[in-house]
Backbone as a chain_set.jsonl record, in Angstrom:
{"seq": "XXXXXXXXXXXXXXXXXXXXXXXXXXXXXXXXXXXXXXXXXXXXXXXXXXXXXXXXXXXXXXXXXXXXXXXXXXXXXXXXXXXXXXXXXXXXXXXXXXXXXXXXXXXXXXXXXXXXXXXXXXXXXXXXXXXXXXXXXXXXXXXXXXXXXXXXXXXXXXXXXXXXXXXXXXXXXXXXXXXXXXXXXXXXXXXXXXXXXXXXXXXX", "coords": {"N": [[-31.707, -3.417, 22.495], [-33.854, -5.219, 20.406], [-34.379, -7.303, 17.588], [-36.773, -8.65, 17.171], [-40.06, -8.888, 18.631], [-40.85, -9.735, 22.035], [-43.295, -10.578, 22.799], [-45.707, -13.048, 23.521], [-47.113, -15.083, 20.975], [-49.826, -16.643, 19.148], [-49.593, -19.901, 17.826], [-49.929, -20.556, 14.387], [-52.925, -22.083, 13.283], [-53.251, -23.566, 15.605], [-53.338, -24.114, 19.22], [-51.234, -23.63, 20.851], [-48.966, -21.507, 22.601], [-46.136, -19.477, 21.992], [-42.883, -18.02, 22.304], [-41.25, -15.569, 20.338], [-37.979, -15.946, 19.081], [-35.433, -14.161, 20.569], [-33.354, -12.045, 18.998], [-30.475, -10.324, 19.206], [-29.5, -7.112, 17.92], [-26.816, -6.869, 15.645], [-23.715, -5.708, 16.826], [-21.869, -2.851, 15.749], [-18.79, -3.402, 14.143], [-15.281, -3.463, 13.445], [-14.203, -4.78, 10.548], [-11.98, -4.899, 9.013], [-8.707, -6.05, 8.198], [-5.786, -5.731, 10.31], [-3.421, -5.173, 8.86], [-4.374, -4.211, 6.365], [-5.722, -1.952, 7.259], [-3.593, -0.366, 8.143], [-2.262, 0.095, 5.705], [-4.278, 1.547, 4.386], [-4.403, 3.87, 6.002], [-1.852, 4.911, 5.577], [-1.956, 5.506, 2.812], [-4.017, 7.409, 2.803], [-2.81, 9.547, 4.136], [-0.66, 10.131, 2.51], [-1.446, 10.551, -0.108], [-1.843, 13.135, -0.961], [0.533, 14.339, -1.579], [1.432, 14.996, -4.353], [2.903, 16.501, -6.113], [5.906, 17.074, -7.902], [8.704, 17.257, -5.933], [11.085, 18.408, -6.73], [10.791, 20.41, -8.556], [10.972, 23.128, -8.083], [12.93, 25.524, -9.155], [14.025, 27.736, -8.03], [15.184, 27.283, -5.613], [18.181, 27.387, -3.817], [21.113, 25.556, -4.733], [22.424, 22.895, -2.777], [21.252, 23.877, -0.499], [19.298, 23.458, 2.558], [16.584, 22.898, 2.045], [16.768, 22.034, -0.597], [18.295, 19.694, -0.368], [16.589, 18.121, 1.18], [14.403, 17.851, -0.516], [15.577, 16.473, -2.626], [15.815, 14.003, -1.565], [13.511, 12.615, -1.853], [11.211, 10.216, -3.224], [9.266, 8.86, -5.915], [6.226, 7.235, -5.584], [4.321, 4.631, -6.935], [1.214, 3.292, -6.972], [-0.804, 0.549, -7.823], [-3.852, -1.086, -8.576], [-4.509, -4.336, -9.183], [-6.811, -6.295, -10.733], [-8.144, -9.466, -10.789], [-10.339, -11.096, -12.619], [-12.823, -13.635, -12.572], [-13.401, -16.031, -15.124], [-15.734, -17.416, -15.339], [-19.101, -16.768, -15.575], [-22.085, -15.744, -13.851], [-24.283, -16.591, -11.04], [-22.801, -18.251, -9.37], [-20.113, -17.882, -9.553], [-16.633, -17.582, -8.705], [-15.301, -15.289, -6.225], [-13.873, -12.041, -7.024], [-10.363, -11.283, -7.281], [-8.128, -9.064, -5.787], [-5.161, -7.145, -5.99], [-2.721, -5.086, -4.535], [-0.168, -3.237, -5.767], [3.19, -1.963, -5.54], [5.549, 0.353, -6.735], [8.641, 1.993, -6.788], [10.129, 5.024, -7.758], [13.162, 6.636, -8.324], [14.187, 9.936, -8.721], [16.207, 11.181, -11.465], [17.818, 13.321, -10.707], [18.685, 12.727, -8.181], [21.048, 11.383, -8.306], [21.661, 8.671, -8.563], [22.574, 5.555, -10.169], [21.184, 4.673, -13.389], [20.202, 2.128, -13.319], [19.08, 1.82, -10.826], [16.845, 3.377, -10.898], [14.157, 2.607, -10.988], [12.338, 0.618, -8.745], [11.933, -2.959, -8.161], [8.677, -4.367, -8.741], [6.361, -4.719, -6.106], [4.002, -6.587, -4.31], [1.85, -5.378, -1.948], [-0.492, -5.77, -0.575], [-3.418, -7.838, -0.542], [-6.711, -8.878, -1.598], [-9.622, -10.852, -1.614], [-12.75, -11.014, -2.943], [-15.858, -9.159, -3.172], [-15.732, -5.787, -4.316], [-17.452, -4.107, -3.042], [-17.941, -5.142, -0.569], [-18.238, -5.114, 3.048], [-15.936, -5.733, 4.406], [-13.985, -5.158, 2.601], [-10.888, -3.649, 1.756], [-10.11, -0.13, 1.917], [-8.382, 0.788, -0.023], [-9.018, -0.232, -2.484], [-10.961, 1.386, -3.66], [-9.777, 3.874, -3.29], [-7.252, 3.974, -4.558], [-7.823, 3.197, -7.197], [-7.209, 2.78, -10.671], [-4.558, 3.67, -10.784], [-2.236, 5.379, -8.674], [-0.188, 8.053, -7.776], [2.364, 9.412, -5.716], [4.618, 11.282, -3.564], [7.26, 10.305, -1.388], [9.563, 10.026, 1.425], [12.812, 8.771, 0.768], [14.199, 7.045, 2.577], [12.101, 6.117, 4.155], [10.574, 4.601, 2.336], [12.379, 2.611, 1.671], [12.532, 1.234, 4.103], [9.87, 0.358, 4.249], [9.632, -1.36, 2.014], [11.482, -3.372, 2.697], [10.255, -4.263, 5.014], [7.851, -5.364, 4.008], [8.905, -7.485, 2.543], [9.964, -9.034, 4.6], [7.755, -9.599, 6.25], [5.899, -10.626, 4.454], [6.911, -12.855, 2.521], [6.053, -13.828, 0.07], [5.305, -11.662, -1.397], [6.742, -10.679, -3.49], [8.062, -11.699, -6.618], [10.707, -11.795, -7.049], [12.482, -11.607, -4.579], [15.19, -11.291, -3.884], [16.11, -9.403, -5.68], [14.719, -7.153, -4.874], [15.831, -6.74, -2.335], [18.49, -6.235, -3.1], [18.12, -3.887, -4.542], [17.192, -2.115, -2.546], [19.442, -2.054, -0.907], [21.243, -0.885, -2.664], [20.278, 1.729, -3.008], [20.501, 2.786, -0.536], [22.765, 4.143, 0.136], [24.459, 7.291, 0.692], [23.563, 9.982, -1.344], [24.008, 12.748, -2.015], [25.177, 16.105, -2.539], [28.669, 16.03, -3.037], [28.609, 13.325, -3.301], [26.862, 12.627, -5.266], [27.919, 11.947, -7.668], [28.871, 9.154, -9.716], [31.411, 8.003, -9.385], [32.192, 8.99, -6.847], [30.295, 7.796, -5.224], [30.907, 5.104, -5.466], [33.367, 5.051, -4.194], [32.548, 5.79, -1.65], [30.941, 3.62, -0.908], [32.846, 1.584, -0.947], [34.504, 2.364, 1.101], [32.9, 2.282, 3.276], [32.061, 0.801, 6.449]], "CA": [[-32.71, -3.353, 21.44], [-33.927, -6.506, 19.745], [-34.965, -7.267, 16.26], [-38.124, -9.172, 17.226], [-40.784, -8.672, 19.88], [-40.883, -10.88, 22.958], [-44.688, -10.831, 23.166], [-46.153, -14.367, 23.056], [-48.114, -15.1, 19.919], [-50.44, -17.95, 18.979], [-49.117, -20.652, 16.684], [-50.977, -20.673, 13.353], [-53.706, -23.322, 13.234], [-53.073, -24.338, 16.824], [-53.641, -23.423, 20.457], [-50.02, -23.439, 21.633], [-48.372, -20.169, 22.612], [-44.676, -19.553, 22.03], [-42.183, -16.745, 22.205], [-40.305, -15.39, 19.239], [-36.586, -15.958, 19.512], [-34.883, -12.812, 20.655], [-32.08, -11.932, 18.288], [-29.951, -8.964, 19.387], [-28.935, -6.47, 16.738], [-25.347, -6.982, 15.63], [-22.976, -4.509, 17.169], [-20.924, -2.455, 14.697], [-17.433, -3.839, 14.417], [-14.313, -3.21, 12.384], [-13.92, -6.074, 9.942], [-10.785, -4.8, 8.189], [-7.513, -6.627, 8.803], [-4.86, -4.686, 10.778], [-2.486, -4.801, 7.798], [-5.081, -3.379, 5.393], [-5.997, -0.662, 7.895], [-2.353, 0.408, 8.116], [-2.068, 0.519, 4.32], [-5.261, 2.597, 4.099], [-4.004, 5.105, 6.687], [-0.675, 5.438, 4.884], [-2.393, 6.099, 1.548], [-4.8, 8.611, 3.092], [-1.928, 10.646, 4.538], [0.372, 10.398, 1.502], [-1.978, 10.744, -1.458], [-1.895, 14.554, -1.316], [1.867, 14.791, -1.991], [1.461, 14.555, -5.749], [3.742, 17.38, -6.921], [7.33, 16.764, -7.92], [9.37, 18.179, -4.994], [12.317, 18.965, -7.304], [10.449, 21.312, -9.641], [11.241, 24.513, -7.714], [14.289, 25.853, -9.566], [14.505, 28.889, -7.29], [15.841, 26.868, -4.374], [19.637, 27.316, -4.023], [21.734, 24.24, -4.682], [23.045, 22.545, -1.505], [20.516, 24.38, 0.657], [18.622, 22.392, 3.295], [15.37, 22.532, 1.322], [17.149, 21.282, -1.795], [18.721, 18.355, 0.03], [15.421, 17.375, 1.628], [13.598, 17.511, -1.687], [16.271, 15.482, -3.435], [15.752, 12.712, -0.886], [12.168, 12.081, -2.037], [11.022, 9.285, -4.335], [7.887, 8.789, -6.389], [5.602, 5.928, -5.36], [3.209, 4.324, -7.832], [0.356, 2.202, -6.518], [-1.757, 0.065, -8.819], [-4.738, -2.168, -8.167], [-4.65, -5.35, -10.226], [-8.018, -7.082, -10.482], [-8.222, -10.707, -11.542], [-11.734, -11.501, -12.687], [-13.061, -15.02, -12.964], [-13.987, -16.15, -16.452], [-17.059, -18.025, -15.225], [-20.138, -15.812, -15.26], [-23.261, -16.308, -13.222], [-24.376, -16.387, -9.586], [-21.944, -19.164, -8.621], [-18.712, -17.665, -9.898], [-15.745, -17.28, -7.588], [-15.113, -13.842, -6.029], [-12.726, -11.415, -7.68], [-9.13, -11.166, -6.493], [-7.488, -7.765, -5.951], [-3.79, -7.039, -5.485], [-2.183, -3.725, -4.517], [1.261, -3.298, -6.068], [3.961, -0.741, -5.286], [6.813, 0.531, -7.446], [9.279, 3.239, -6.354], [11.011, 5.632, -8.758], [14.08, 7.652, -7.818], [14.439, 10.908, -9.79], [17.606, 11.213, -11.915], [18.571, 14.363, -10.011], [19.212, 12.209, -6.917], [22.423, 10.985, -8.543], [21.876, 7.234, -8.587], [22.67, 4.93, -11.477], [19.894, 4.432, -14.038], [19.771, 0.79, -12.927], [18.308, 1.927, -9.589], [15.805, 4.395, -11.029], [12.875, 1.993, -10.645], [12.428, -0.577, -7.905], [11.062, -4.066, -8.588], [7.293, -4.246, -8.286], [6.087, -5.509, -4.907], [2.608, -6.644, -3.878], [1.845, -5.025, -0.532], [-1.733, -6.216, 0.057], [-4.327, -8.563, -1.424], [-8.072, -9.074, -1.083], [-10.477, -11.674, -2.455], [-14.144, -10.745, -2.637], [-16.468, -8.049, -3.901], [-15.205, -4.48, -3.917], [-18.47, -3.435, -2.236], [-18.082, -5.806, 0.725], [-17.875, -4.313, 4.212], [-14.568, -6.037, 4.799], [-13.051, -4.791, 1.534], [-10.029, -2.518, 2.143], [-10.444, 1.134, 1.258], [-7.493, 1.113, -1.131], [-9.617, -0.643, -3.755], [-11.599, 2.564, -4.239], [-8.92, 5.06, -3.199], [-6.183, 3.937, -5.556], [-8.339, 3.09, -8.554], [-6.263, 2.114, -11.573], [-3.18, 4.069, -10.472], [-2.088, 6.533, -7.791], [1.217, 8.424, -7.61], [2.666, 10.446, -4.731], [6.033, 11.339, -3.19], [7.601, 9.974, -0.007], [10.997, 10.037, 1.69], [13.493, 7.565, 0.293], [14.498, 6.131, 3.685], [10.844, 5.496, 4.573], [10.168, 3.588, 1.368], [13.299, 1.478, 1.809], [12.087, 0.474, 5.273], [8.606, -0.299, 3.942], [9.875, -2.48, 1.109], [12.118, -4.444, 3.464], [9.238, -4.803, 5.928], [6.95, -6.227, 3.245], [9.627, -8.713, 2.214], [10.14, -9.823, 5.816], [6.456, -10.052, 6.752], [5.188, -11.345, 3.4], [7.927, -13.266, 1.542], [5.452, -14.108, -1.219], [4.832, -10.419, -2.006], [7.539, -10.372, -4.672], [8.584, -12.873, -7.314], [12.173, -11.721, -7.031], [12.836, -10.912, -3.337], [16.61, -10.937, -3.839], [16.284, -8.163, -6.435], [14.223, -6.062, -4.029], [16.854, -6.504, -1.315], [19.644, -5.606, -3.747], [17.754, -2.507, -4.88], [17.162, -1.339, -1.299], [20.823, -1.859, -0.469], [21.915, 0.024, -3.587], [19.821, 3.114, -2.855], [20.636, 3.176, 0.867], [23.958, 4.963, 0.32], [24.251, 8.725, 0.601], [23.681, 10.447, -2.726], [23.803, 14.189, -2.051], [26.424, 16.864, -2.597], [29.714, 15.43, -3.854], [28.375, 11.904, -3.485], [25.925, 12.37, -6.345], [28.627, 11.383, -8.809], [29.005, 7.698, -9.652], [32.731, 7.682, -8.847], [32.222, 9.263, -5.41], [29.478, 6.821, -4.521], [31.649, 3.847, -5.406], [34.371, 5.204, -3.15], [31.858, 5.804, -0.359], [30.531, 2.256, -0.591], [34.038, 0.789, -0.681], [35.096, 2.788, 2.368], [31.963, 2.124, 4.385], [32.348, -0.421, 7.213]], "C": [[-32.675, -4.666, 20.656], [-34.668, -6.378, 18.424], [-36.424, -7.717, 16.278], [-38.744, -8.889, 18.59], [-40.744, -9.937, 20.724], [-42.304, -11.21, 23.397], [-45.131, -12.196, 22.655], [-47.218, -14.237, 21.975], [-48.63, -16.521, 19.758], [-49.91, -18.606, 17.71], [-50.228, -20.758, 15.645], [-51.614, -22.057, 13.353], [-53.461, -24.204, 14.461], [-53.373, -23.49, 18.04], [-52.407, -23.133, 21.29], [-49.529, -22.004, 21.496], [-46.855, -20.322, 22.673], [-44.104, -18.151, 21.858], [-41.324, -16.723, 20.947], [-38.884, -15.38, 19.794], [-36.053, -14.531, 19.499], [-33.497, -12.791, 20.014], [-31.559, -10.512, 18.457], [-29.395, -8.42, 18.081], [-27.412, -6.596, 16.763], [-24.689, -5.653, 15.946], [-22.027, -4.14, 16.026], [-19.505, -2.839, 15.077], [-16.563, -3.54, 13.211], [-13.871, -4.551, 11.814], [-12.672, -6.036, 9.074], [-9.588, -5.403, 8.93], [-6.58, -5.508, 9.256], [-3.893, -4.233, 9.69], [-3.154, -3.882, 6.785], [-5.403, -2.01, 5.972], [-4.761, 0.218, 7.879], [-2.07, 0.929, 6.715], [-3.019, 1.659, 3.976], [-4.876, 3.918, 4.754], [-2.796, 5.739, 6.002], [-1.075, 6.125, 3.582], [-3.152, 7.393, 1.793], [-3.921, 9.799, 3.451], [-0.944, 11.038, 3.449], [-0.181, 10.799, 0.149], [-2.041, 12.208, -1.889], [-0.546, 15.089, -1.795], [2.12, 14.34, -3.431], [2.399, 15.389, -6.612], [5.207, 16.992, -6.787], [8.065, 17.728, -7.001], [10.635, 18.8, -5.548], [12.036, 19.992, -8.39], [10.791, 22.763, -9.336], [12.696, 24.848, -8.033], [14.853, 27.054, -8.812], [15.207, 28.545, -5.993], [17.335, 26.739, -4.622], [20.154, 25.89, -3.891], [22.48, 24.079, -3.357], [22.352, 23.174, -0.293], [19.78, 23.222, 1.325], [17.366, 21.94, 2.566], [15.694, 21.683, 0.101], [17.524, 19.846, -1.429], [17.543, 17.501, 0.483], [14.555, 16.957, 0.448], [14.261, 16.417, -2.513], [16.22, 14.092, -2.806], [14.363, 12.096, -0.976], [12.111, 11.188, -3.268], [9.539, 9.255, -4.695], [7.362, 7.363, -6.235], [4.409, 5.766, -6.3], [2.477, 3.099, -7.313], [-0.617, 1.832, -7.629], [-2.583, -1.064, -8.219], [-4.925, -3.104, -9.357], [-5.832, -6.241, -9.851], [-8.029, -8.296, -11.395], [-9.656, -11.203, -11.489], [-11.843, -12.956, -13.138], [-13.768, -15.057, -14.318], [-15.401, -16.718, -16.406], [-18.055, -16.961, -14.801], [-21.314, -16.518, -14.6], [-23.228, -16.141, -11.72], [-23.412, -17.236, -8.776], [-20.467, -18.983, -8.956], [-17.905, -17.33, -8.65], [-15.579, -15.77, -7.439], [-13.87, -13.33, -6.741], [-11.546, -11.338, -6.72], [-8.463, -9.839, -6.826], [-6.088, -7.819, -5.349], [-3.34, -5.589, -5.594], [-0.675, -3.804, -4.683], [1.906, -1.936, -5.868], [5.244, -0.772, -6.098], [7.358, 1.908, -7.084], [10.218, 3.725, -7.45], [11.857, 6.711, -8.103], [14.376, 8.642, -8.938], [15.906, 10.928, -10.187], [18.452, 12.234, -11.174], [19.141, 13.889, -8.687], [20.619, 11.655, -7.073], [22.69, 9.504, -8.559], [21.991, 6.731, -10.018], [21.274, 4.678, -12.046], [19.332, 3.062, -13.672], [18.864, 0.836, -11.704], [17.134, 2.888, -9.707], [14.435, 3.851, -10.642], [13.112, 0.736, -9.806], [11.636, -1.715, -8.538], [9.656, -3.882, -8.024], [7.036, -5.219, -7.138], [4.593, -5.452, -4.616], [2.555, -6.43, -2.369], [0.548, -5.411, 0.175], [-2.59, -6.924, -0.987], [-5.692, -8.68, -0.762], [-8.853, -9.895, -2.101], [-11.921, -11.479, -2.028], [-14.673, -9.62, -3.5], [-15.894, -6.729, -3.401], [-16.181, -3.708, -3.044], [-18.68, -4.099, -0.879], [-17.652, -4.888, 1.864], [-16.422, -4.52, 4.591], [-13.546, -5.683, 3.729], [-12.193, -3.608, 1.98], [-10.361, -1.274, 1.33], [-9.575, 1.4, 0.042], [-8.049, 0.671, -2.473], [-10.276, 0.547, -4.437], [-10.715, 3.789, -4.244], [-7.89, 5.098, -4.31], [-6.743, 3.938, -6.969], [-7.362, 2.328, -9.431], [-4.819, 2.425, -11.209], [-3.192, 5.306, -9.588], [-0.607, 6.79, -7.583], [1.337, 9.522, -6.563], [4.126, 10.31, -4.342], [6.197, 11.054, -1.706], [9.114, 10.036, 0.163], [11.619, 8.693, 1.31], [13.73, 6.565, 1.425], [13.237, 5.415, 4.162], [10.446, 4.371, 3.627], [11.103, 2.381, 1.401], [12.873, 0.6, 2.982], [10.79, -0.28, 4.983], [8.81, -1.513, 3.037], [10.509, -3.659, 1.847], [11.141, -5.076, 4.452], [8.301, -5.754, 5.198], [7.629, -7.545, 2.882], [9.76, -9.628, 3.425], [8.815, -10.412, 6.299], [5.708, -10.907, 5.737], [6.187, -11.755, 2.32], [7.358, -13.511, 0.151], [5.037, -12.84, -1.955], [5.613, -10.051, -3.252], [8.048, -11.663, -5.288], [10.107, -12.928, -7.245], [12.618, -10.989, -5.765], [14.295, -10.502, -3.278], [16.884, -9.655, -4.616], [15.797, -6.96, -5.634], [15.248, -5.726, -2.953], [18.073, -5.81, -1.913], [19.348, -4.158, -4.101], [17.77, -1.63, -3.632], [18.575, -1.071, -0.792], [21.534, -0.845, -1.359], [21.526, 1.471, -3.414], [19.898, 3.57, -1.409], [21.849, 4.054, 1.111], [23.604, 6.426, 0.162], [24.481, 9.181, -0.825], [23.346, 11.925, -2.813], [25.156, 14.862, -2.108], [27.424, 16.212, -3.519], [29.459, 13.959, -4.128], [27.363, 11.612, -4.581], [26.62, 11.826, -7.577], [28.816, 9.891, -8.614], [30.332, 7.316, -9.011], [32.763, 7.866, -7.337], [31.408, 8.241, -4.639], [30.184, 5.486, -4.414], [32.71, 3.898, -4.319], [33.717, 5.148, -1.779], [31.44, 4.402, 0.051], [31.736, 1.401, -0.227], [34.642, 1.112, 0.677], [34.164, 2.577, 3.55], [32.257, 0.827, 5.11], [31.354, -1.516, 6.896]], "O": [[-31.607, -5.159, 20.292], [-35.463, -5.464, 18.203], [-37.23, -7.225, 15.489], [-38.037, -8.679, 19.576], [-40.622, -11.049, 20.211], [-42.494, -12.043, 24.283], [-44.955, -12.489, 21.473], [-48.106, -13.389, 22.055], [-47.979, -17.482, 20.167], [-49.791, -17.968, 16.663], [-51.373, -21.03, 16.007], [-50.922, -23.073, 13.416], [-53.464, -25.431, 14.365], [-53.633, -22.293, 17.922], [-52.5, -22.467, 22.321], [-49.652, -21.376, 20.445], [-46.353, -21.221, 23.348], [-44.753, -17.241, 21.342], [-40.748, -17.737, 20.552], [-38.641, -14.847, 20.877], [-36.215, -13.8, 18.522], [-32.583, -13.472, 20.478], [-32.142, -9.578, 17.906], [-28.888, -9.167, 17.245], [-26.798, -6.438, 17.818], [-25.06, -4.612, 15.404], [-21.443, -5.025, 15.401], [-19.076, -2.62, 16.21], [-17.058, -3.385, 12.095], [-13.245, -5.357, 12.503], [-12.331, -7.043, 8.453], [-9.479, -5.276, 10.15], [-6.577, -4.436, 8.651], [-3.574, -3.047, 9.599], [-2.568, -2.876, 6.385], [-5.362, -1.01, 5.256], [-4.86, 1.419, 7.63], [-1.679, 2.085, 6.553], [-2.613, 2.633, 3.342], [-5.004, 4.975, 4.136], [-2.726, 6.96, 5.863], [-0.583, 7.213, 3.282], [-2.957, 8.371, 1.072], [-4.246, 10.937, 3.111], [-0.438, 12.161, 3.455], [0.557, 11.342, -0.673], [-2.269, 12.492, -3.064], [-0.485, 16.182, -2.359], [2.911, 13.432, -3.687], [2.666, 15.009, -7.752], [5.68, 16.633, -5.709], [8.054, 18.93, -7.266], [11.221, 19.657, -4.887], [12.962, 20.409, -9.086], [10.892, 23.566, -10.265], [13.595, 24.497, -7.269], [16.039, 27.359, -8.943], [15.768, 29.425, -5.34], [17.733, 26.042, -5.555], [19.691, 25.121, -3.049], [23.098, 25.028, -2.874], [22.826, 23.014, 0.832], [19.648, 22.143, 0.748], [17.1, 20.742, 2.472], [14.982, 20.726, -0.202], [17.115, 18.9, -2.102], [17.497, 16.303, 0.207], [14.035, 15.841, 0.415], [13.582, 15.535, -3.041], [16.553, 13.106, -3.464], [14.064, 11.148, -0.25], [12.86, 11.376, -4.227], [8.678, 9.583, -3.878], [7.983, 6.408, -6.702], [3.589, 6.674, -6.434], [3.043, 2.009, -7.224], [-1.181, 2.703, -8.291], [-2.078, -1.888, -7.456], [-5.437, -2.705, -10.403], [-5.847, -6.86, -8.787], [-7.936, -8.174, -12.617], [-10.13, -11.67, -10.453], [-11.067, -13.434, -13.965], [-14.621, -14.22, -14.612], [-16.18, -16.52, -17.338], [-17.869, -16.317, -13.768], [-21.513, -17.721, -14.767], [-22.26, -15.611, -11.174], [-23.219, -16.966, -7.59], [-19.657, -19.863, -8.663], [-18.452, -16.848, -7.658], [-15.703, -15.041, -8.422], [-12.94, -14.086, -7.023], [-11.718, -11.33, -5.501], [-8.253, -9.518, -7.995], [-5.866, -8.462, -4.322], [-3.55, -4.941, -6.62], [0.019, -4.372, -3.839], [1.261, -0.897, -6.006], [5.94, -1.786, -6.146], [6.61, 2.886, -7.075], [11.001, 2.952, -8.003], [11.339, 7.59, -7.414], [14.782, 8.22, -10.021], [16.773, 10.714, -9.339], [19.66, 12.051, -11.022], [19.994, 14.565, -8.111], [21.32, 11.472, -6.077], [23.853, 9.1, -8.569], [21.562, 7.397, -10.96], [20.309, 4.496, -11.304], [18.119, 2.858, -13.711], [17.979, -0.007, -11.553], [16.488, 3.186, -8.703], [13.636, 4.563, -10.033], [13.97, -0.089, -10.118], [10.759, -1.469, -9.366], [9.481, -3.304, -6.951], [7.437, -6.382, -7.188], [3.989, -4.381, -4.67], [3.138, -7.197, -1.604], [0.491, -5.382, 1.404], [-2.491, -6.635, -2.18], [-5.821, -8.594, 0.459], [-8.757, -9.661, -3.305], [-12.276, -11.749, -0.881], [-14.015, -9.182, -4.444], [-15.606, -6.574, -2.214], [-15.787, -2.754, -2.374], [-19.529, -3.649, -0.109], [-16.818, -4.001, 1.682], [-15.753, -3.592, 5.045], [-12.35, -5.891, 3.933], [-12.728, -2.648, 2.534], [-10.834, -1.364, 0.197], [-9.974, 2.156, -0.844], [-7.595, 1.155, -3.51], [-10.167, 0.705, -5.653], [-10.871, 4.66, -5.099], [-7.679, 6.138, -4.934], [-6.2, 4.605, -7.85], [-6.757, 1.35, -8.994], [-3.951, 1.558, -11.309], [-4.05, 6.176, -9.734], [0.149, 5.876, -7.255], [0.524, 10.445, -6.52], [4.798, 9.355, -4.732], [5.398, 11.491, -0.878], [9.857, 10.093, -0.817], [11.027, 7.632, 1.508], [13.49, 5.37, 1.255], [13.291, 4.242, 4.532], [10.027, 3.304, 4.074], [10.665, 1.252, 1.181], [12.854, -0.626, 2.873], [10.624, -1.421, 5.415], [8.225, -2.571, 3.271], [10.116, -4.808, 1.644], [11.193, -6.281, 4.699], [7.988, -6.831, 5.707], [6.996, -8.601, 2.911], [9.678, -10.85, 3.299], [8.754, -11.572, 6.706], [4.965, -11.813, 6.115], [6.302, -11.072, 1.302], [8.082, -13.418, -0.841], [4.466, -12.93, -3.043], [5.179, -9.181, -4.006], [8.419, -12.601, -4.581], [10.707, -13.995, -7.371], [13.088, -9.855, -5.857], [14.619, -9.472, -2.687], [17.786, -8.897, -4.26], [16.384, -5.88, -5.703], [15.506, -4.552, -2.689], [18.63, -4.898, -1.302], [20.217, -3.295, -3.978], [18.305, -0.522, -3.66], [18.865, 0.02, -0.302], [22.331, -0.041, -0.877], [22.344, 2.363, -3.644], [19.402, 4.649, -1.084], [21.966, 4.654, 2.18], [22.579, 6.768, -0.427], [25.477, 8.813, -1.448], [22.489, 12.318, -3.604], [26.171, 14.257, -1.762], [27.094, 15.872, -4.656], [30.017, 13.396, -5.07], [27.032, 10.448, -4.806], [25.953, 11.285, -8.46], [28.911, 9.414, -7.484], [30.38, 6.406, -8.183], [33.291, 7.019, -6.617], [31.778, 7.857, -3.529], [30.079, 4.805, -3.394], [32.932, 2.918, -3.608], [34.252, 4.538, -0.854], [31.566, 4.029, 1.217], [31.667, 0.586, 0.693], [35.223, 0.244, 1.329], [34.588, 2.68, 4.701], [32.659, -0.153, 4.483], [31.446, -2.612, 7.449]]}, "num_chains": 1, "name": "protein.A"}
């Protein structure tokens, strides 16, 4: 299917005949970057886990459900928009950044120092939010979005972002130290500070 007809037409104010250039219709294509698509899929699957998994007080202590719930962390996503000060048709496009911060609940037994992770930028986009190539997280996250994920998964994600995008954090060494600090076991008897120090000292 073509946008223009191929029927010869007469040139205005002349006797020459010519064909209109045949321009095929553009095929639909996916213009989103692979990284942004992965982020969008992760948000779409995780955004429904908004309830605190430790709120059920009827679950027996040390039961399997309790241990699984205690291993969850709260993720906070924020979209930071940097608008250009120059107004008018020739202004530069807006810049968007998606930031991630992880919070470990106090009931998990970690030191207060590890309760919040350093903020990490996990994706960026420059352009209009209505562009076809704009990632979906600009509209999905809005100003802020919170949900719960497994602690081990978030540690892997933070380390992946640091490895793939070293510029995603102003303090990469702090992110690495935080991930290392919350990687130890913190359930049962190891929820106490003393027991965790012993566990870390005895670990190979």
